[in-house]
XYZ file of C-alpha atoms in Angstrom:
762
model
C 143.977 167.538 188.557
C 143.601 167.595 184.978
C 144.802 163.964 183.664
C 146.582 164.281 180.160
C 144.941 162.612 177.184
C 145.961 159.207 176.415
C 147.560 159.027 172.888
C 146.076 156.842 170.243
C 148.601 154.124 169.393
C 146.468 151.758 167.841
C 147.637 152.502 164.175
C 151.588 152.096 165.416
C 150.772 148.926 167.063
C 149.191 147.722 164.130
C 152.195 148.567 161.937
C 154.666 146.559 164.211
C 152.523 143.772 164.343
C 152.120 143.476 160.373
C 155.900 143.759 160.236
C 156.490 140.798 162.747
C 153.811 138.911 160.851
C 155.610 139.332 157.701
C 158.696 138.241 159.425
C 157.226 135.198 160.529
C 156.302 134.382 157.041
C 159.433 134.825 155.690
C 160.659 132.528 158.166
C 158.320 129.746 157.391
C 158.730 130.073 153.709
C 162.279 129.802 154.275
C 162.146 126.432 156.509
C 159.955 125.172 153.623
C 162.177 125.672 150.844
C 164.782 124.435 152.909
C 162.817 121.093 153.856
C 161.851 120.618 150.152
C 165.359 121.408 149.119
C 166.805 118.447 151.265
C 163.838 116.395 150.498
C 164.430 116.799 146.718
C 168.135 116.196 147.593
C 167.893 113.030 149.404
C 165.955 111.878 146.534
C 168.251 112.660 144.016
C 171.111 110.950 146.291
C 168.969 107.873 146.832
C 168.269 107.484 143.044
C 171.831 107.834 142.009
C 172.810 105.577 144.993
C 170.177 103.110 143.991
C 171.010 102.957 140.279
C 174.737 102.418 140.738
C 173.750 99.610 143.462
C 171.179 98.187 141.234
C 173.135 97.803 138.258
C 176.472 96.375 139.788
C 174.852 94.045 142.068
C 170.867 93.271 140.608
C 169.482 92.544 144.124
C 166.756 90.230 144.405
C 163.282 91.676 144.397
C 162.979 91.286 148.618
C 166.409 93.476 148.992
C 164.777 96.009 146.368
C 161.552 96.189 148.523
C 163.696 96.629 151.733
C 165.804 99.377 150.044
C 162.806 101.062 148.476
C 161.042 101.113 152.140
C 164.406 102.620 153.701
C 164.206 105.376 150.862
C 160.420 106.056 151.615
C 161.278 106.222 155.326
C 164.442 108.695 154.848
C 162.113 111.068 152.700
C 159.439 111.130 155.321
C 162.287 111.735 158.082
C 163.258 114.882 156.039
C 159.781 116.100 155.641
C 159.167 115.716 159.377
C 162.576 116.767 160.475
C 163.123 119.974 158.393
C 159.550 121.044 157.594
C 156.995 119.571 159.933
C 158.486 119.942 163.419
C 159.913 123.164 162.347
C 156.657 124.436 160.806
C 154.797 123.776 163.966
C 156.819 125.891 166.252
C 155.094 128.669 167.919
C 156.836 132.185 166.347
C 155.386 134.767 168.927
C 155.866 138.496 168.346
C 158.307 138.491 171.055
C 160.293 135.603 169.266
C 160.035 137.831 166.147
C 161.324 141.306 167.949
C 163.895 139.408 169.565
C 165.186 138.037 166.749
C 164.894 141.488 164.872
C 166.871 143.151 167.527
C 169.900 140.735 167.639
C 170.199 140.895 163.799
C 169.765 145.440 163.858
C 171.665 146.256 167.003
C 170.912 149.856 166.019
C 167.190 149.528 167.019
C 168.162 149.784 170.648
C 165.396 147.712 172.042
C 162.731 150.129 170.789
C 161.064 147.356 168.994
C 161.082 144.671 171.532
C 159.976 147.384 174.099
C 157.160 148.482 171.617
C 155.986 145.081 171.589
C 155.976 144.032 175.241
C 154.662 147.391 176.710
C 151.858 146.848 173.487
C 150.847 143.507 175.211
C 150.515 144.932 178.668
C 146.961 146.321 179.290
C 148.184 148.529 182.382
C 151.378 150.113 180.398
C 149.321 153.271 180.084
C 148.944 153.481 184.100
C 152.222 152.476 184.826
C 153.900 154.920 182.265
C 153.702 158.128 180.977
C 151.342 157.999 177.981
C 153.481 160.274 175.644
C 156.635 158.313 176.474
C 154.911 155.382 175.164
C 153.742 157.159 172.086
C 157.129 158.158 171.211
C 158.756 154.842 171.929
C 155.857 153.310 169.615
C 156.784 155.881 167.020
C 160.706 155.400 167.059
C 160.169 151.452 166.623
C 157.999 152.364 163.580
C 160.416 154.942 162.192
C 163.627 152.288 162.712
C 161.743 149.301 161.242
C 160.646 151.459 158.176
C 163.801 150.648 156.215
C 165.075 147.205 157.619
C 166.568 144.689 155.280
C 164.600 141.525 156.562
C 166.782 139.072 154.358
C 169.609 140.078 156.466
C 168.220 137.875 159.139
C 168.478 134.575 157.362
C 171.641 132.531 156.891
C 171.196 131.672 153.074
C 174.138 129.147 152.941
C 172.157 126.006 154.239
C 169.634 126.707 151.807
C 171.643 127.320 149.128
C 173.516 124.127 149.647
C 170.111 122.299 149.587
C 168.827 123.996 146.295
C 172.117 123.424 144.535
C 172.243 119.781 145.559
C 168.569 119.189 144.911
C 168.867 121.215 141.411
C 171.814 119.172 140.902
C 170.576 115.914 141.156
C 167.441 116.691 139.291
C 169.222 118.129 136.692
C 171.398 114.776 136.714
C 168.355 112.815 136.253
C 166.548 114.729 133.774
C 169.822 114.638 131.552
C 169.978 110.849 132.392
C 166.155 110.447 131.348
C 166.910 112.307 128.222
C 170.127 110.289 127.072
C 169.251 106.647 128.380
C 165.358 106.763 128.938
C 165.243 102.920 128.372
C 167.554 102.536 131.524
C 165.669 104.907 133.579
C 162.266 102.951 132.738
C 164.486 99.495 133.499
C 165.465 101.285 136.890
C 161.592 102.301 137.511
C 160.414 98.912 136.953
C 162.819 97.276 139.150
C 162.733 99.640 142.063
C 159.054 100.266 141.941
C 157.485 97.523 140.267
C 160.201 94.710 141.632
C 160.364 93.848 137.945
C 162.610 90.742 137.184
C 163.851 92.344 134.146
C 167.739 92.673 134.307
C 170.026 95.289 133.257
C 171.730 95.577 129.810
C 175.220 94.359 129.820
C 177.593 93.366 126.999
C 177.281 89.940 128.411
C 173.952 88.412 129.586
C 174.022 85.288 131.994
C 171.212 83.084 133.189
C 170.970 79.951 135.414
C 168.612 77.082 134.465
C 166.633 75.548 137.120
C 167.303 77.954 140.263
C 164.086 79.476 141.633
C 164.795 82.347 143.620
C 168.368 81.646 143.181
C 167.766 78.265 145.376
C 167.509 74.652 144.219
C 166.959 71.939 146.620
C 168.136 68.417 145.861
C 168.248 65.179 147.649
C 171.159 64.444 149.816
C 173.932 62.657 147.759
C 172.439 63.318 144.141
C 174.304 65.140 141.424
C 173.661 68.643 140.818
C 174.023 69.746 137.119
C 174.383 73.553 136.872
C 173.280 74.848 133.536
C 174.237 78.412 132.561
C 173.367 80.066 129.658
C 175.029 83.159 127.935
C 172.737 85.110 125.629
C 174.291 84.825 122.228
C 172.646 87.947 120.810
C 174.610 90.035 123.256
C 177.834 91.883 122.440
C 180.244 89.526 124.321
C 179.810 85.727 124.655
C 182.402 85.107 127.285
C 184.659 82.019 126.243
C 184.687 80.908 129.929
C 182.178 81.191 132.715
C 183.250 80.479 136.464
C 181.500 79.417 139.311
C 182.937 80.595 142.747
C 182.039 78.465 145.893
C 181.803 78.334 149.345
C 180.708 75.502 151.451
C 179.159 74.988 155.007
C 182.712 75.034 156.293
C 183.739 78.392 154.750
C 185.545 76.365 152.165
C 186.307 78.563 149.262
C 187.127 77.422 145.492
C 186.377 78.124 142.063
C 185.478 76.114 138.806
C 185.253 76.435 135.303
C 182.184 75.567 133.681
C 182.210 73.253 130.248
C 181.248 75.049 127.469
C 178.604 73.046 125.399
C 179.826 73.322 121.832
C 180.041 76.743 119.694
C 176.776 78.418 119.345
C 176.316 79.697 116.015
C 175.488 82.991 116.681
C 173.215 83.482 113.550
C 170.890 80.512 114.275
C 171.113 79.841 118.062
C 169.751 81.903 120.949
C 172.205 80.901 123.719
C 175.669 79.435 124.497
C 175.574 76.969 127.169
C 177.938 76.267 129.912
C 177.790 73.197 132.417
C 179.046 72.243 135.501
C 178.300 68.743 137.595
C 178.801 68.569 141.219
C 178.894 65.130 142.307
C 177.387 63.414 145.350
C 176.534 66.854 147.028
C 175.908 66.111 150.539
C 175.947 69.853 152.066
C 174.906 73.026 151.195
C 176.779 74.876 148.741
C 176.639 78.838 148.125
C 178.277 80.183 144.859
C 178.323 83.011 142.197
C 178.495 82.641 138.584
C 180.771 84.902 136.546
C 181.336 85.612 133.062
C 182.213 88.648 131.083
C 180.706 91.516 132.538
C 177.958 89.640 134.150
C 177.632 88.189 137.679
C 174.933 85.946 138.934
C 175.272 86.264 142.896
C 174.010 84.347 145.971
C 172.851 81.218 144.367
C 172.643 78.397 146.975
C 172.257 74.445 146.944
C 170.454 72.867 149.451
C 170.461 69.253 150.346
C 167.263 67.873 151.733
C 164.996 64.579 151.834
C 161.930 65.836 150.193
C 158.760 64.604 151.550
C 156.449 62.564 148.997
C 153.578 60.032 149.415
C 154.708 56.287 149.345
C 151.033 55.017 148.997
C 147.727 56.321 148.180
C 144.371 54.749 148.754
C 140.767 55.631 148.229
C 137.673 54.646 150.142
C 134.472 55.393 148.479
C 130.988 55.359 150.258
C 127.938 55.236 147.713
C 124.645 56.446 147.973
C 121.927 54.440 149.419
C 119.970 54.107 146.537
C 122.880 52.033 144.589
C 122.596 49.504 146.725
C 126.770 49.036 146.764
C 128.656 48.813 150.040
C 131.793 50.866 150.414
C 135.236 49.549 148.639
C 139.007 50.711 148.585
C 140.184 51.737 144.918
C 143.470 52.785 143.923
C 144.175 56.622 143.292
C 144.764 57.918 140.036
C 145.414 61.410 138.756
C 141.846 61.206 136.899
C 139.294 59.446 138.922
C 135.645 58.911 138.243
C 133.304 58.827 141.453
C 129.567 58.638 141.485
C 127.865 61.533 142.373
C 126.697 61.685 145.674
C 129.409 59.310 146.856
C 131.988 60.265 149.404
C 135.811 59.521 149.344
C 138.474 59.353 151.774
C 141.796 59.792 150.690
C 144.459 57.811 152.582
C 148.264 58.475 152.268
C 151.240 57.037 154.037
C 154.591 59.086 153.492
C 158.270 58.503 153.584
C 159.161 60.786 156.742
C 157.136 62.859 159.501
C 155.147 65.773 158.519
C 154.185 68.958 160.060
C 151.142 69.723 158.138
C 149.478 68.872 154.857
C 147.702 71.808 152.834
C 144.820 70.621 150.653
C 143.330 73.156 148.056
C 139.739 72.031 146.978
C 138.012 73.401 144.116
C 134.748 72.044 143.219
C 133.085 73.436 140.054
C 131.247 76.812 140.674
C 132.358 77.174 144.230
C 134.992 79.398 145.531
C 138.390 77.774 146.423
C 138.568 76.116 149.965
C 141.956 75.895 151.531
C 142.063 73.089 154.262
C 144.806 71.983 156.615
C 145.784 69.009 158.483
C 148.097 69.222 161.101
C 149.230 68.006 164.650
C 146.789 65.072 166.112
C 145.073 65.148 163.153
C 148.162 63.427 161.330
C 148.225 59.765 161.594
C 150.696 56.975 161.912
C 153.109 59.171 164.048
C 152.554 61.889 161.328
C 153.647 59.706 158.630
C 150.182 59.741 157.328
C 147.047 61.598 156.917
C 143.426 60.913 155.865
C 141.291 63.232 153.993
C 137.647 62.879 153.364
C 136.066 64.723 150.539
C 132.645 65.874 151.207
C 129.603 64.188 149.247
C 130.580 64.913 145.462
C 128.062 66.967 143.379
C 130.157 68.256 141.183
C 133.741 67.904 139.773
C 136.398 68.575 141.693
C 140.190 69.202 142.156
C 142.441 68.526 144.810
C 146.055 69.420 145.470
C 147.712 68.082 148.254
C 151.161 69.851 149.190
C 153.423 68.320 151.961
C 155.271 69.960 154.787
C 157.578 67.722 156.391
C 158.878 68.515 160.107
C 161.871 70.244 158.974
C 159.840 72.856 156.723
C 160.454 71.603 153.689
C 157.787 71.491 151.294
C 157.208 68.743 148.796
C 158.800 69.541 145.449
C 155.518 69.073 143.043
C 152.190 68.895 144.718
C 150.181 66.060 144.330
C 147.011 66.520 142.189
C 143.780 64.706 141.917
C 140.916 65.334 139.289
C 137.737 63.672 140.635
C 135.031 63.827 138.375
C 131.482 63.346 139.592
C 130.131 60.715 137.621
C 126.338 61.401 136.678
C 124.026 58.925 137.235
C 122.803 57.864 133.782
C 118.800 57.755 133.267
C 117.310 54.383 132.628
C 117.921 53.114 128.868
C 114.681 52.031 127.455
C 114.850 50.343 124.007
C 111.479 49.821 122.783
C 109.788 49.568 119.329
C 105.985 49.008 118.237
C 104.871 45.659 117.377
C 102.264 45.408 114.826
C 101.528 49.213 114.470
C 101.959 51.580 111.661
C 101.612 55.298 111.575
C 97.833 55.238 111.388
C 95.875 53.545 114.124
C 91.992 53.496 115.111
C 90.884 54.911 118.468
C 90.621 51.346 120.085
C 93.518 49.832 119.046
C 95.794 48.204 121.508
C 99.768 49.143 121.046
C 102.202 46.356 121.845
C 105.668 47.049 122.557
C 108.822 44.821 122.301
C 112.111 45.508 123.802
C 113.556 46.119 127.253
C 114.171 48.724 129.929
C 117.509 48.518 132.097
C 119.198 50.909 134.495
C 122.679 50.454 136.269
C 121.183 50.744 139.813
C 117.466 49.118 139.612
C 114.290 50.391 137.827
C 111.660 51.647 139.736
C 108.698 52.139 137.793
C 107.546 52.007 133.947
C 105.080 53.915 132.449
C 103.352 54.779 129.006
C 102.981 58.671 128.150
C 100.470 59.515 125.604
C 99.783 63.300 124.265
C 97.582 64.816 121.798
C 98.302 67.788 119.752
C 98.899 70.942 121.806
C 97.564 69.058 124.972
C 99.708 68.183 128.059
C 100.828 64.386 128.347
C 99.114 62.074 130.197
C 100.812 59.274 132.292
C 99.397 55.557 131.992
C 100.952 53.291 134.536
C 102.237 49.986 133.400
C 104.156 48.326 136.175
C 105.890 49.144 139.587
C 109.267 47.805 140.334
C 109.705 47.388 144.251
C 112.753 44.675 143.732
C 114.662 47.349 141.761
C 115.584 44.741 138.705
C 118.580 45.991 136.667
C 116.712 44.972 133.170
C 112.892 44.308 132.515
C 111.843 43.003 129.204
C 109.057 44.921 127.542
C 107.486 42.125 125.770
C 104.153 42.150 127.601
C 103.913 46.021 127.584
C 100.744 47.068 125.800
C 98.572 50.346 125.888
C 95.101 49.811 125.096
C 93.594 53.042 123.697
C 89.841 52.683 124.112
C 89.907 54.160 127.588
C 91.607 57.596 126.360
C 88.403 58.279 124.286
C 90.462 59.817 121.616
C 89.031 61.445 118.586
C 89.470 60.283 114.941
C 91.392 62.869 112.928
C 93.592 63.698 115.893
C 97.510 63.004 116.317
C 98.744 61.572 119.204
C 102.401 61.500 120.375
C 103.329 58.137 122.295
C 106.362 57.052 124.324
C 107.352 54.531 127.228
C 109.248 55.795 130.156
C 110.990 54.470 132.871
C 112.716 56.152 136.198
C 115.085 54.820 138.621
C 115.497 55.183 142.336
C 118.120 57.877 141.977
C 117.164 60.571 145.187
C 119.896 63.079 144.735
C 117.683 65.226 142.802
C 114.235 66.578 143.719
C 113.084 63.888 141.145
C 114.571 60.460 139.841
C 116.004 60.108 136.694
C 113.682 59.303 133.840
C 114.513 57.641 130.849
C 112.314 57.521 127.540
C 112.127 55.686 124.201
C 111.609 57.185 120.903
C 108.600 59.323 120.470
C 106.299 57.600 117.738
C 103.324 60.006 116.214
C 100.328 58.373 115.368
C 97.256 59.322 113.271
C 94.243 58.446 114.786
C 91.620 57.341 111.626
C 88.336 55.381 111.235
C 88.193 51.375 111.071
C 87.716 51.818 107.127
C 90.372 54.146 106.192
C 92.765 51.882 107.862
C 91.583 48.899 105.804
C 91.838 50.756 102.950
C 95.401 51.883 103.649
C 96.409 47.985 104.619
C 94.638 47.011 101.330
C 96.906 49.154 99.344
C 99.901 48.018 101.016
C 98.784 44.459 100.136
C 98.562 45.640 96.619
C 102.199 46.961 96.414
C 103.669 43.913 98.620
C 101.835 41.733 95.754
C 103.400 43.942 92.834
C 106.766 43.406 94.708
C 106.305 39.782 94.731
C 105.486 39.584 91.358
C 109.029 41.070 90.441
C 110.572 38.256 93.011
C 108.767 35.904 91.130
C 110.049 37.231 87.804
C 113.610 37.035 88.962
C 113.379 33.527 89.937
C 112.238 32.880 86.717
C 115.297 34.507 85.483
C 117.448 32.066 87.700
C 115.779 29.208 86.018
C 116.508 30.235 82.561
C 120.353 30.623 83.617
C 120.319 27.025 84.847
C 118.633 25.892 81.668
C 121.508 27.948 79.819
C 123.948 25.979 82.216
C 122.837 22.537 80.997
C 122.329 23.747 77.372
C 126.291 24.462 77.578
C 126.595 20.856 78.952
C 124.798 19.830 75.841
C 127.048 21.021 73.503
C 125.278 23.903 72.302
C 126.873 27.158 71.446
C 125.898 30.134 73.890
C 128.141 32.775 71.803
C 126.040 35.551 70.634
C 126.458 36.425 67.128
C 126.174 39.842 67.747
C 129.398 39.626 69.734
C 131.414 36.868 67.728
C 133.936 35.038 69.704
C 134.307 38.091 72.429
C 134.208 36.836 75.960
C 131.032 37.975 77.761
C 131.783 41.078 79.955
C 128.981 40.699 82.430
C 125.957 39.151 83.348
C 123.771 41.358 81.440
C 125.645 40.618 78.162
C 125.526 37.099 78.980
C 121.594 37.038 79.521
C 121.125 38.953 76.392
C 123.140 35.851 74.352
C 120.954 33.142 73.550
C 122.168 29.844 72.093
C 121.319 29.679 68.168
C 120.790 33.540 67.826
C 123.122 33.275 64.485
C 125.729 30.794 63.270
C 129.269 31.283 64.750
C 132.251 31.460 62.397
C 133.880 29.037 64.872
C 132.750 26.728 67.183
C 133.292 27.741 70.773
C 136.042 26.227 72.796
C 135.609 24.023 75.934
C 137.178 26.766 78.006
C 135.089 29.373 76.752
C 131.921 27.093 77.369
C 132.947 26.575 81.143
C 133.548 30.327 81.535
C 129.982 31.127 80.515
C 128.444 28.218 82.576
C 130.370 30.064 85.598
C 129.165 33.537 84.769
C 125.600 32.145 84.602
C 126.192 29.896 87.797
C 127.296 33.358 89.453
C 124.665 35.450 88.406
C 121.856 32.662 89.606
C 123.649 32.620 92.800
C 123.413 36.218 93.245
C 119.726 36.474 92.209
C 118.969 33.441 94.887
C 120.426 34.993 97.902
C 118.910 38.538 97.038
C 115.510 37.120 96.061
C 115.576 35.069 99.647
C 116.133 38.259 101.748
C 113.316 40.061 99.819
C 110.737 37.089 100.182
C 111.432 37.160 103.835
C 110.806 41.049 103.856
C 107.708 40.714 102.063
C 106.525 37.663 104.419
C 107.429 39.922 107.361
C 105.345 42.819 106.065
C 102.189 40.559 105.467
C 102.315 39.487 109.038
C 102.719 42.836 110.076
C 99.687 43.569 108.304
C 97.736 40.966 110.176
C 99.476 42.238 113.473
C 97.964 45.513 112.553
C 94.435 44.318 111.919
C 94.342 42.544 114.984
C 95.870 45.317 117.186
C 93.753 47.849 115.775
C 90.626 45.466 116.268
C 89.399 45.381 112.723
C 90.430 41.786 112.078
C 88.435 38.770 111.189
C 89.229 34.896 111.220
C 88.980 34.621 107.482
C 91.278 37.660 106.872
C 93.871 36.298 109.538
C 93.608 32.932 108.188
C 94.468 34.072 104.510
C 97.331 36.286 105.746
C 99.017 33.994 108.100
C 98.534 30.440 106.760
C 97.963 31.575 103.144
C 100.818 33.701 102.456
C 103.062 34.760 105.592
C 103.801 31.376 106.502
C 104.531 30.163 103.011
C 106.424 32.781 102.176
C 108.904 32.509 105.276
C 108.955 28.819 104.450
C 110.312 29.539 100.975
C 112.740 32.285 102.180
C 114.041 30.270 105.217
C 113.685 26.755 103.862
C 113.629 26.406 100.139
C 115.832 29.529 99.004
C 118.749 28.214 101.548
C 118.866 24.506 99.889
C 118.797 26.206 96.609
C 121.968 28.430 97.541
C 123.673 25.629 98.718
C 123.214 23.772 95.718
C 124.137 26.816 93.548
C 127.357 27.106 95.571
C 128.368 23.673 94.845
C 127.737 24.175 91.242
C 129.668 27.241 91.167
C 132.789 25.339 92.974
C 132.315 22.738 90.587
C 132.456 25.027 87.769
C 135.417 26.965 88.891
C 137.528 24.104 89.001
C 136.814 23.296 85.325
C 134.287 20.604 86.291
C 131.039 20.231 85.419
C 128.352 18.089 87.294
C 125.077 17.609 85.589
C 123.400 16.383 88.381
C 123.974 19.454 90.518
C 122.608 21.614 87.481
C 119.460 19.300 87.490
C 118.792 19.296 90.952
C 119.217 23.164 91.317
C 116.795 23.605 88.338
C 114.155 21.202 89.880
C 114.527 23.153 92.963
C 113.964 26.414 91.389
C 110.828 25.072 89.657
C 109.514 23.973 93.433
C 110.369 27.321 94.519
C 108.343 28.810 91.595
C 105.449 26.530 92.411
C 105.123 27.528 96.245
C 105.386 31.305 94.954
C 102.598 30.768 92.646
C 100.162 29.385 95.477
C 101.170 32.121 97.290
C 100.522 34.727 94.658
C 97.246 32.984 94.048
C 96.376 33.502 97.608
C 97.077 37.207 97.053
C 95.048 37.523 94.278
C 92.083 36.037 95.964
C 92.743 38.354 99.154
C 92.702 40.903 96.275
C 89.335 39.935 94.739
C 87.942 39.789 98.554
C 88.921 43.001 99.232
C 87.345 44.492 95.833
C 84.160 42.776 96.668
C 84.201 44.280 100.221
C 85.066 47.400 98.639
C 82.003 47.080 96.180
C 79.913 46.398 99.361
C 81.579 49.299 101.144
C 80.556 51.698 98.023
C 76.749 50.127 98.153
C 76.239 51.069 101.849
C 77.860 54.271 101.164
C 75.136 54.853 98.185
C 72.397 53.449 100.350
C 73.245 55.915 103.053
C 73.424 58.701 100.918
C 70.006 57.676 99.174
C 68.446 57.645 102.567
C 69.743 60.663 103.577
C 68.483 62.162 100.487
C 65.116 60.950 100.850
C 64.896 62.465 104.382
C 66.009 65.727 103.242
C 63.344 65.797 100.511
C 61.030 64.992 103.148
C 61.296 67.519 105.606
C 61.481 70.464 102.732
C 58.234 68.862 101.435
C 56.908 69.328 105.016
C 58.032 72.821 105.344
C 56.260 73.320 102.349
C 53.248 72.238 103.173
C 53.492 74.304 106.541
C 54.021 77.381 104.525
């Protein structure tokens, strides 16, 4: 039997699948468009609803955040409900064929039959192939000119599109007309800004954080409201509408504080005082077109610390026992110490929060609660770790009612650095030039708050590392050590002539907080190493300079004697008026000194008052000279004594030189400055007092003149000693020159002898 050939139905089947796939795509686009329209419509409705609600009620940031979360949740629901869920519905070819057949009955199920049979693998065996091919052809022809758009009900889509477009257009128009309002709403809705809507009236309440104010039970509560004077309307009155915990309601009119000058002042204030508040109150403030709603007054007993104390434990090296000190906002505690803060509060606590900030570290938050609280939860103790750097502590109290302390308790703790030892020392009898065999003595003291550990010298040549030379170890840690016995012998160091050294005296303490103890240093002295001969030359030059200075002191003392002579000549009735100046009163001491009795004949005799004025001027000048010369003489004496010390300390001294310097010059000059000059000064002072009272005591003038003569005699003796020393030094210098000439001659002879030998050998 011949089987009829099976017709090729791949082409019609492919056409039908493509047409059904097109229907499927149109359905999904419809779903997406409808869902997007609903989502946009939802956002538009939420925008306008939120804008209106925010403008009228101006809810708190928390309420706005909740509303924003609800909008986002609703938007997500619309997307999921109308797009996501519907987009993932399975749309098979049978479903699409059924949908088309129902919308177009004239297909007579040809499309559905072709789709079902096209998916059946046994259809060619069960049915006549020619009938199948015919069915496919009819389905293809029947779907050639179908209007697929008739499948969709466009009304829901149009409604969503109209709603979304309308709201979006409204939003766009609003943005164009009032961009500032749109920005305010965006900031308030998305950034939770506290900016308020522009109104004709602007009210603000003072002292209500977050709309809540806590006060102690029974206290008066002053409510202050301010109206912006720059707004269009400043209300004539502002009302408070309140309700208490029992539900009782009422209203109060706030008192207007004066009348604000709108050109100068920024606010108009309104005040209302509620007396003896013992229960919570909720109220709104209304004025003009502005309302501040949901304000609350809560009455609580705020926790606070009734008593503070701080117990300090000090580092071991300080040798101090622990002690309790009073707490203060700014405190200084030694570095390395620990501090325990102890507090007693007015009511039981639930917890204490301590915010600890140590310089250079991350902030640390610690809490004390439960059994860690003391005194039945009415106290606590916090131990600050060993203090290394400055720290700040903030204590915040939370009582058993959940009430937080109104103000945190702050402490700034400064880590007091242990100061290095203080070394106050000076060189004694040492100048800027020394010999390599010098002995360098010091005077002064070293001290430390918590005890000295050791003291040493430090010597450093140029471009070399310093050398430590021990002086004394102090195991008993004295707080102070005198340095009068401190002396450094340079001989063992074997220093070279011509070099320069830096010298210092240093001390360390027992501080063990760092890797090494604190070290204190005196000033550094720079000393040049010279030969003994050069040092003697320098000292001799200094002696010469001092002698010249002393000669000028003698000259001034002689001037003092001349002034006293003039005072006595006034007593003898001789004229002191300089004829060049006529009868003019002396203007100063120089003019007085330039006038001598008997220079020329005066036209008229001086009056007694004029004579006494001249005497007083001479006495004043003599007294000034005496005080000045006494100080300068003492300085010269100290300088000669310093020369003697330098000779001794540099080991270039001899008994004869020391004897002349000390007993021949320094001691006589010191006796003149400390004994004779003060006696003369006292006599001159009494003489000046007598002259000021218009009395002249010739005895005092005689005594002063005799004392001045004695001073001059003693000065001359000291000067003679200086001249003897100068002659001696010149002789020594001459001897040095002779020795140097001999050495030079010897070297020249040796050189010529060597040259003669070379000539003979050649």
